Short mmCIF file of C-alpha atoms in Angstrom, two decimals:
data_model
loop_
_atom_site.label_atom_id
_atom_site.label_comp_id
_atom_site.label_asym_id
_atom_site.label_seq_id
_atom_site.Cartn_x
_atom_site.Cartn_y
_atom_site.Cartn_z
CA UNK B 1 18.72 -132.58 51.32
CA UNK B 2 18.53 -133.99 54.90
CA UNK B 3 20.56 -136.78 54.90
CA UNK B 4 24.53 -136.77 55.06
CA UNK B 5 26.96 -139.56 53.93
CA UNK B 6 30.39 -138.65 56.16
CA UNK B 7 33.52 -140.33 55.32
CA UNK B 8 36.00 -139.34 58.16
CA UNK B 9 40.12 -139.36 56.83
CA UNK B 10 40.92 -141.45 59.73
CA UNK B 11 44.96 -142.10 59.34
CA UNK B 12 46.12 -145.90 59.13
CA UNK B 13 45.70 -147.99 62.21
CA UNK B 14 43.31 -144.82 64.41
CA UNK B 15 39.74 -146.51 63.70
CA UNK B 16 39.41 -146.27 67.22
CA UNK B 17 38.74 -142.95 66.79
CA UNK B 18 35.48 -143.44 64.47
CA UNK B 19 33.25 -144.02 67.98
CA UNK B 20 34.31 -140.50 68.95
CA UNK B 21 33.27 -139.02 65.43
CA UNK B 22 30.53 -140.82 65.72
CA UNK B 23 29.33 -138.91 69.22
CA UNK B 24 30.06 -135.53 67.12
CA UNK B 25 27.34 -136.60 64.84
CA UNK B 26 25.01 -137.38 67.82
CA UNK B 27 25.50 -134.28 69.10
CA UNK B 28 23.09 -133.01 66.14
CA UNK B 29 20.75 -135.88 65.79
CA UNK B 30 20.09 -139.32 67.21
CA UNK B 31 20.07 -141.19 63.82
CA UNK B 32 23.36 -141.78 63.06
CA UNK B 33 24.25 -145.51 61.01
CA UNK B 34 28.13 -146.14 61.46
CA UNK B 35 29.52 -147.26 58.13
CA UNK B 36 33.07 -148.93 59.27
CA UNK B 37 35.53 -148.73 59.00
CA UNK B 38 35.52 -144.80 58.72
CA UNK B 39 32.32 -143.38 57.72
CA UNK B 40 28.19 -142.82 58.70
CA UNK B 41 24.96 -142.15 58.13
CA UNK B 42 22.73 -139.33 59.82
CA UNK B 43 19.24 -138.05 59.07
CA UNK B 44 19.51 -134.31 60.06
CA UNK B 45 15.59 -133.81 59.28
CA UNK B 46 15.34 -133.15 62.74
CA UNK B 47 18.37 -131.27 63.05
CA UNK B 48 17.70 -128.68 60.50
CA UNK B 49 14.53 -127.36 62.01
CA UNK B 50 15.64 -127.36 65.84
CA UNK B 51 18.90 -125.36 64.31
CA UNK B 52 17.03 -123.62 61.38
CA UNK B 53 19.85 -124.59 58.91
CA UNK B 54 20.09 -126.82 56.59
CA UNK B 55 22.03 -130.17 55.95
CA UNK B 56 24.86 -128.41 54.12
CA UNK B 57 25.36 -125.99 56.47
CA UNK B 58 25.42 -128.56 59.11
CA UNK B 59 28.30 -130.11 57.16
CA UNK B 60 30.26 -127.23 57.21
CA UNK B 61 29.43 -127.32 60.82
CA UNK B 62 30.59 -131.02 61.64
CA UNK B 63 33.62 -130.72 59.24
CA UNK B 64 35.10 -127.79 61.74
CA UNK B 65 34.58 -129.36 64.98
CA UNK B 66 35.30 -132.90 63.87
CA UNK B 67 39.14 -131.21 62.78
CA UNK B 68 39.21 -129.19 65.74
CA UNK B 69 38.34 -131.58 68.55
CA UNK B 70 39.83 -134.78 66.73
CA UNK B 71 42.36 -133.44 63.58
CA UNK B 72 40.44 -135.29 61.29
CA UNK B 73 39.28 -133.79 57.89
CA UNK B 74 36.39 -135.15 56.49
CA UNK B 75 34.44 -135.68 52.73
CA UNK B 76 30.85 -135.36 52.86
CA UNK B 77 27.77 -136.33 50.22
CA UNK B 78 24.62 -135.16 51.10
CA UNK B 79 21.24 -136.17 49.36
CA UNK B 80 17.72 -136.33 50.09
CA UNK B 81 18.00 -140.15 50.79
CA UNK B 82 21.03 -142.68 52.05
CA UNK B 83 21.71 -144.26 48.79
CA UNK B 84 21.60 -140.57 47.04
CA UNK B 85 24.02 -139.58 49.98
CA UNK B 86 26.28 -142.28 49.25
CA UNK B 87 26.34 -141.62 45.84
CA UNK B 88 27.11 -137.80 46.09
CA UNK B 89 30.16 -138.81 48.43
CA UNK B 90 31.64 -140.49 45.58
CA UNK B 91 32.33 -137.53 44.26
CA UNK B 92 32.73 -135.14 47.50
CA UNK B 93 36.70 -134.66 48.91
CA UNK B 94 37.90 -133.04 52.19
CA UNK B 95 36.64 -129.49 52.54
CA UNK B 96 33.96 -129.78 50.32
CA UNK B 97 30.23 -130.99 50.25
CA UNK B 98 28.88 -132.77 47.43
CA UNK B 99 24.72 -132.07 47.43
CA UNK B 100 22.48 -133.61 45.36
CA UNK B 101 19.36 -130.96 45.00
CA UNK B 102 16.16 -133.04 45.28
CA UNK B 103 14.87 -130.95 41.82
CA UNK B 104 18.21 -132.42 39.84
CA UNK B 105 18.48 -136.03 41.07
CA UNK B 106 17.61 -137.67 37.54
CA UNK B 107 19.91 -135.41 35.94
CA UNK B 108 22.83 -135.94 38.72
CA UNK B 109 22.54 -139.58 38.36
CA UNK B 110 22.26 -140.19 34.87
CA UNK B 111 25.95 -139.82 33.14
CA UNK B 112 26.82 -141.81 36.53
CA UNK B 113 28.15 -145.11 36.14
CA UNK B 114 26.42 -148.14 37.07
CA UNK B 115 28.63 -149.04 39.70
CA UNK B 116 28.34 -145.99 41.38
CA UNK B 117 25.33 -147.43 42.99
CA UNK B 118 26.16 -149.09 46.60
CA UNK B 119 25.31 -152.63 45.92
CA UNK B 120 26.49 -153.11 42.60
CA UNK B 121 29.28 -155.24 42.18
CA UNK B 122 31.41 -155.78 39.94
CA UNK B 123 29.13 -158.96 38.07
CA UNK B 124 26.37 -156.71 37.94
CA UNK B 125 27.95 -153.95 36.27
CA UNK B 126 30.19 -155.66 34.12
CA UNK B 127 26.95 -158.23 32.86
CA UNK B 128 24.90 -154.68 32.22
CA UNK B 129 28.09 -153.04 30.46
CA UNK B 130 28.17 -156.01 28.04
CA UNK B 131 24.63 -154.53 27.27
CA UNK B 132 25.59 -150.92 26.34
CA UNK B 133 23.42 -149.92 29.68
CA UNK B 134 27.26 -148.29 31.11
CA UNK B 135 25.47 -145.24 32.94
CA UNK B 136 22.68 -144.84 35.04
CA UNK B 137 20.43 -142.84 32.79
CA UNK B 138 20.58 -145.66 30.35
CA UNK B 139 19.37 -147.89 32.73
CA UNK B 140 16.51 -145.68 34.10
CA UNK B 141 15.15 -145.47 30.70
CA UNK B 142 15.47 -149.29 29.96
CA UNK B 143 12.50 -151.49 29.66
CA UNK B 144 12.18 -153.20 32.98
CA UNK B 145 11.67 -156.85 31.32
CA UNK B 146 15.38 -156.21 29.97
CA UNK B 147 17.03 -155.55 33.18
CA UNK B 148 14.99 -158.38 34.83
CA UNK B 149 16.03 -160.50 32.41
CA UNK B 150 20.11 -159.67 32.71
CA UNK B 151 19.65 -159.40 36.46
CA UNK B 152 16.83 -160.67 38.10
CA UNK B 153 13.30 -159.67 38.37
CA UNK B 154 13.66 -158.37 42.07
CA UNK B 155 17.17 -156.38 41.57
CA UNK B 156 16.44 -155.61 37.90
CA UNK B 157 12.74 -153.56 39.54
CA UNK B 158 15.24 -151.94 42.37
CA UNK B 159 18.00 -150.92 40.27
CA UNK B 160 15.58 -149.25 37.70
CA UNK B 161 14.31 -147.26 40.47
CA UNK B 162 17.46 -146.29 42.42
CA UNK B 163 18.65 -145.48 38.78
CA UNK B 164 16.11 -143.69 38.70
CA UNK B 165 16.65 -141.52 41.38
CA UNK B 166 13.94 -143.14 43.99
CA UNK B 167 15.30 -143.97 47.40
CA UNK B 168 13.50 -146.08 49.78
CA UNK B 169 16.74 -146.46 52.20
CA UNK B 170 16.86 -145.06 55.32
CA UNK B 171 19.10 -144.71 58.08
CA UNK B 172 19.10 -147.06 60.93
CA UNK B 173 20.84 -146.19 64.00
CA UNK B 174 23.56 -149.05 64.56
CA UNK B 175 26.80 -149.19 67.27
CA UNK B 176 29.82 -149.87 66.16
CA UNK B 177 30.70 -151.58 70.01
CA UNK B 178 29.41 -154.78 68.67
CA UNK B 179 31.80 -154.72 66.25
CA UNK B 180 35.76 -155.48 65.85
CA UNK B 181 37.90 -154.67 63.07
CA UNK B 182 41.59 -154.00 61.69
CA UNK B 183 42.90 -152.53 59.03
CA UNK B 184 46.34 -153.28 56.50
CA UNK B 185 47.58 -150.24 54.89
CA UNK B 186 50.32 -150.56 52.12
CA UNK B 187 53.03 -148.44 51.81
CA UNK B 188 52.49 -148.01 48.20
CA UNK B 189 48.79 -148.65 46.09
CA UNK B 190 49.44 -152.32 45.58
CA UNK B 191 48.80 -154.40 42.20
CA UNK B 192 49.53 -157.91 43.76
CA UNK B 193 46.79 -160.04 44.06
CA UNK B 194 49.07 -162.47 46.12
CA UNK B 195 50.37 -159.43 48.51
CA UNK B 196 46.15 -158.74 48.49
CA UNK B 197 45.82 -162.48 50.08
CA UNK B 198 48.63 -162.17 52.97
CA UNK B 199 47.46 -158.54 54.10
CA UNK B 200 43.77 -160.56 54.59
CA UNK B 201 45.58 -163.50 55.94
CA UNK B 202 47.46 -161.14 58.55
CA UNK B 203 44.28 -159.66 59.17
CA UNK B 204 41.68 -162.38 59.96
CA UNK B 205 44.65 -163.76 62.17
CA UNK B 206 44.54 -160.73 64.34
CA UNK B 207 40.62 -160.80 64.60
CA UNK B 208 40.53 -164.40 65.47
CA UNK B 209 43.47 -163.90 67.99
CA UNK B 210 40.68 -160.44 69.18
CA UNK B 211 38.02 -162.17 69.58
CA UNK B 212 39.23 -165.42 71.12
CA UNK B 213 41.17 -163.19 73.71
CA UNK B 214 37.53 -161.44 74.33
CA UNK B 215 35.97 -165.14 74.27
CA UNK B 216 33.41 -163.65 71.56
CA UNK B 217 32.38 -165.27 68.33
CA UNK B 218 31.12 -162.94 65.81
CA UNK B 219 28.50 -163.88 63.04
CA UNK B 220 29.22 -161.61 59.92
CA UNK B 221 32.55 -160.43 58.63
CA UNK B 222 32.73 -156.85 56.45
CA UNK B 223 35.69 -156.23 53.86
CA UNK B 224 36.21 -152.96 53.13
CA UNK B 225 38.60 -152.04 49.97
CA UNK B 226 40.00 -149.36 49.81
CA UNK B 227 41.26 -148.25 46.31
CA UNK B 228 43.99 -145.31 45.46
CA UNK B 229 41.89 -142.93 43.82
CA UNK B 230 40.22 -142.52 47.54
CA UNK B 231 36.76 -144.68 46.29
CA UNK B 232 36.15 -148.46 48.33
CA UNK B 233 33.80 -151.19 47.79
CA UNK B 234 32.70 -153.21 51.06
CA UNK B 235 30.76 -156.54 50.90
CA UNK B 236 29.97 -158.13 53.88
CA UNK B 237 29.42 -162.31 54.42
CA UNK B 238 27.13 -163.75 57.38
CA UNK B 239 29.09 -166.93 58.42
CA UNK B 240 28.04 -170.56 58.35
CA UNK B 241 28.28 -170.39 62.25
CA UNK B 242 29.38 -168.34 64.78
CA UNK B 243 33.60 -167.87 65.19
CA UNK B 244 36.33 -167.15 66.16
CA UNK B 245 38.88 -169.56 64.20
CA UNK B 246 40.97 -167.63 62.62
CA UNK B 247 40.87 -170.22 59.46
CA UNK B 248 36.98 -169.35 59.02
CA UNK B 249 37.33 -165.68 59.03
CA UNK B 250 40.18 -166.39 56.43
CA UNK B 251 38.01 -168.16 54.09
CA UNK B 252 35.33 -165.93 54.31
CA UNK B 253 37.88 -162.64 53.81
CA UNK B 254 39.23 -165.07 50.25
CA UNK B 255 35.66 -165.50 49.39
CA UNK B 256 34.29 -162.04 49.36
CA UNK B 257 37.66 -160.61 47.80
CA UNK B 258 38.06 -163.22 45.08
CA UNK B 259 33.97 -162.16 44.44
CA UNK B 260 34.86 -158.73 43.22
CA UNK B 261 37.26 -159.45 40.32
CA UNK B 262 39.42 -157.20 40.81
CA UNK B 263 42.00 -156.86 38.17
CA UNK B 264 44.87 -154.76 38.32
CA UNK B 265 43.62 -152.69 41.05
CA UNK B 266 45.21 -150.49 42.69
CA UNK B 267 44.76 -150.99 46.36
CA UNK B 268 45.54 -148.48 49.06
CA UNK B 269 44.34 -150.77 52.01
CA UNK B 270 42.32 -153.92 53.15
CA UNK B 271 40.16 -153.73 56.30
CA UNK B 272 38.22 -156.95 57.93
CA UNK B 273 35.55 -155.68 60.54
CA UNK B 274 33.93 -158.87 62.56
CA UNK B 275 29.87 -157.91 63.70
CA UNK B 276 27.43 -159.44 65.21
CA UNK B 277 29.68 -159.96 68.12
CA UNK B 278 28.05 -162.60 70.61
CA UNK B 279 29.40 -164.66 73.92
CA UNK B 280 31.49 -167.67 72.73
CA UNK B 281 29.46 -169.49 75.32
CA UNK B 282 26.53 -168.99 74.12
CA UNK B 283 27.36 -170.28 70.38
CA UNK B 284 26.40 -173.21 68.84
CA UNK B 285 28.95 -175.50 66.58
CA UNK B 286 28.64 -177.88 63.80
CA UNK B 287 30.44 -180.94 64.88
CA UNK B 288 33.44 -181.72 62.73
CA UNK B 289 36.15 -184.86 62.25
CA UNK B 290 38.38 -182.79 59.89
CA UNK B 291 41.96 -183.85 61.28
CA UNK B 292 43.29 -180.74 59.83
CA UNK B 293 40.65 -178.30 60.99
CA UNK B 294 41.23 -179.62 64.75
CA UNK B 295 45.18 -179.18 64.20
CA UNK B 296 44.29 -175.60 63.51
CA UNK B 297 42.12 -174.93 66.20
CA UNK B 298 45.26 -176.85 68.50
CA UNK B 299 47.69 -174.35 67.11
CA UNK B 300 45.34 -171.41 67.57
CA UNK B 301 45.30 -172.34 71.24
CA UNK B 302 49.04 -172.37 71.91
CA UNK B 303 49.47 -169.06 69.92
CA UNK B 304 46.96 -167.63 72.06
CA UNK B 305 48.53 -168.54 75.06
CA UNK B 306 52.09 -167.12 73.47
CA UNK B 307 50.26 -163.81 72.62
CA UNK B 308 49.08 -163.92 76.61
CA UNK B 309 52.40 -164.72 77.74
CA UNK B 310 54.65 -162.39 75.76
CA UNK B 311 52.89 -160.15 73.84
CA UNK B 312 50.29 -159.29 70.95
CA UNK B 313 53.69 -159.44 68.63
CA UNK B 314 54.70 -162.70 69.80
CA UNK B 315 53.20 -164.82 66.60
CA UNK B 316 54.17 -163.74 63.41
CA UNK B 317 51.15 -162.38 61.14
CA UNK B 318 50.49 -165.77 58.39
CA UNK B 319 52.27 -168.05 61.00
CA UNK B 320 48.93 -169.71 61.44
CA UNK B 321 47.73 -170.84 57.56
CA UNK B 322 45.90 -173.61 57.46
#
């Protein structure tokens, strides 16, 4: 086991933190991929030699300093590969380590569900469940033409073999600097679709409003969901162009959450990260002679200058709908 999945119980609103937690990992190895809004990636292979212990000792290790130097608790999967590491978080919680031995991976993964797999969403599983193949062992063992067939031949051929237990992944070092994002906690796990849609309203607006105020335009937009059993599903959208409208990263945040089908959900919180951050200057823009989409932009500008004027608070989250 030399690679660690580390999901950091950062309280509501103090992602600004993760950078910091990040550096504690660094301080054992230089291959460290952030995972925002609150979790990472790092390949101790390195680690465990120059420190002759292994990865789950090294857990141990980074859970005590990360609650001593920042208060923050952590769960941690570990696994001889990222996607195995991933997978064993799933079932780690704060205080303990979840390890997948590198003898028992078939047998850890096969009474798994399919979902449990990062990258399966909810289509994919629900289209194999139809199909009795419900758990990862089942699908390991089915013919390969089947699961091309339900799925595709190129993610039917890598889902037999992560279901199998092979794991290709690795872990590239990333920065989260390039990167804004915001979160919208409830106060209770919400079952609201509708209350779903303003918390991602609210939340574009204040990344549009960031990253107009930073004159940045970012090109991908991450939603991270964040369910009440302490389990998320993120799915992330490259953009038609570079932006900063706030109606843009609104559509985008409707498309990728209407994409999961949830149903009767129960959601603990919604996070939008914008990446790929890049000099509005330097973008490039599709012309448009959409009356509506130039009001918007018009009443984006005045906003702005409110928020400059009086305050981050001065425009009322889902005053800006278009």
């Amino acid at each position: 086991m030399t690679i660690l999945c580390v999901r950091f119980q950062l309280p509501s609103a103090h992602e600004a933190a993760l950078p910091g937690l990040l550096g504690l990992l660094e301080d054992f190895t230089p291959v460290v991929q952030a995972l925002p809004p609150d979790a990472a990636l790092a390949d101790l292979r390195g680690a465990e030699r120059y420190f002759g212990r292994d990865a789950v000792e090294l857990a141990s290790v980074i859970r005590v300093r990360a609650l001593a130097h920042h208060g923050v608790d952590c769960a941690i999967g570990a696994g001889p590969g990222p996607m195995l590491a991933r997978v064993a978080l799933g079932e780690a919680r704060p205080g303990v380590t979840c390890a997948v031995p590198e003898d028992a991976v078939t047998e850890f993964l096969a009474d798994k569900p399919v979902a449990a797999l990062p990258g399966v969403g909810a289509t994919t599983a629900r289209t194999l469940c139809e199909y009795g193949l419900d758990t990862l062992g089942l699908v390991a063992a089915a013919p390969l033409s089947t699961l091309q067939r339900l799925i595709g031949a190129k993610a039917g051929r890598e889902l037999r073999e992560k279901a199998g237990g092979i794991d290709r992944g690795r872990v590239v070092p990333d920065g989260v600097s390039r990167s804004l994002a915001t979160e919208r906690p409830f106060t209770r796990d919400e079952l609201d679709p509708d209350r779903h849609r303003r918390a991602l309203l609210s939340a574009a607006e204040e990344l549009g409003a960031r990253l107009r105020a930073l004159d940045k335009v970012c090109r991908t937009l991450t939603l991270t969901v964040r369910y009440a059993d302490r389990s998320s599903t993120t799915r992330s959208r490259t953009l038609k162009e570079p932006t900063a409208h706030s109606a843009a990263l609104t559509r985008a945040a409707y498309g990728m959450y209407e994409g999961l089908g949830l149903q009767r959900a129960r959601v603990r919180a919604l996070a939008l990260r914008a990446e790929g951050l890049d000099p509005a200057e330097q973008a490039s823009y599709q012309l448009t002679f959409d009356p509506l989409d130039e009001k918007a932009r018009r009443i984006e500008e005045v906003a702005d200058r409110a928020r400059a004027k009086f305050g981050p608070h001065a425009v009322m989250p889902g005053s800006l709908a278009a």
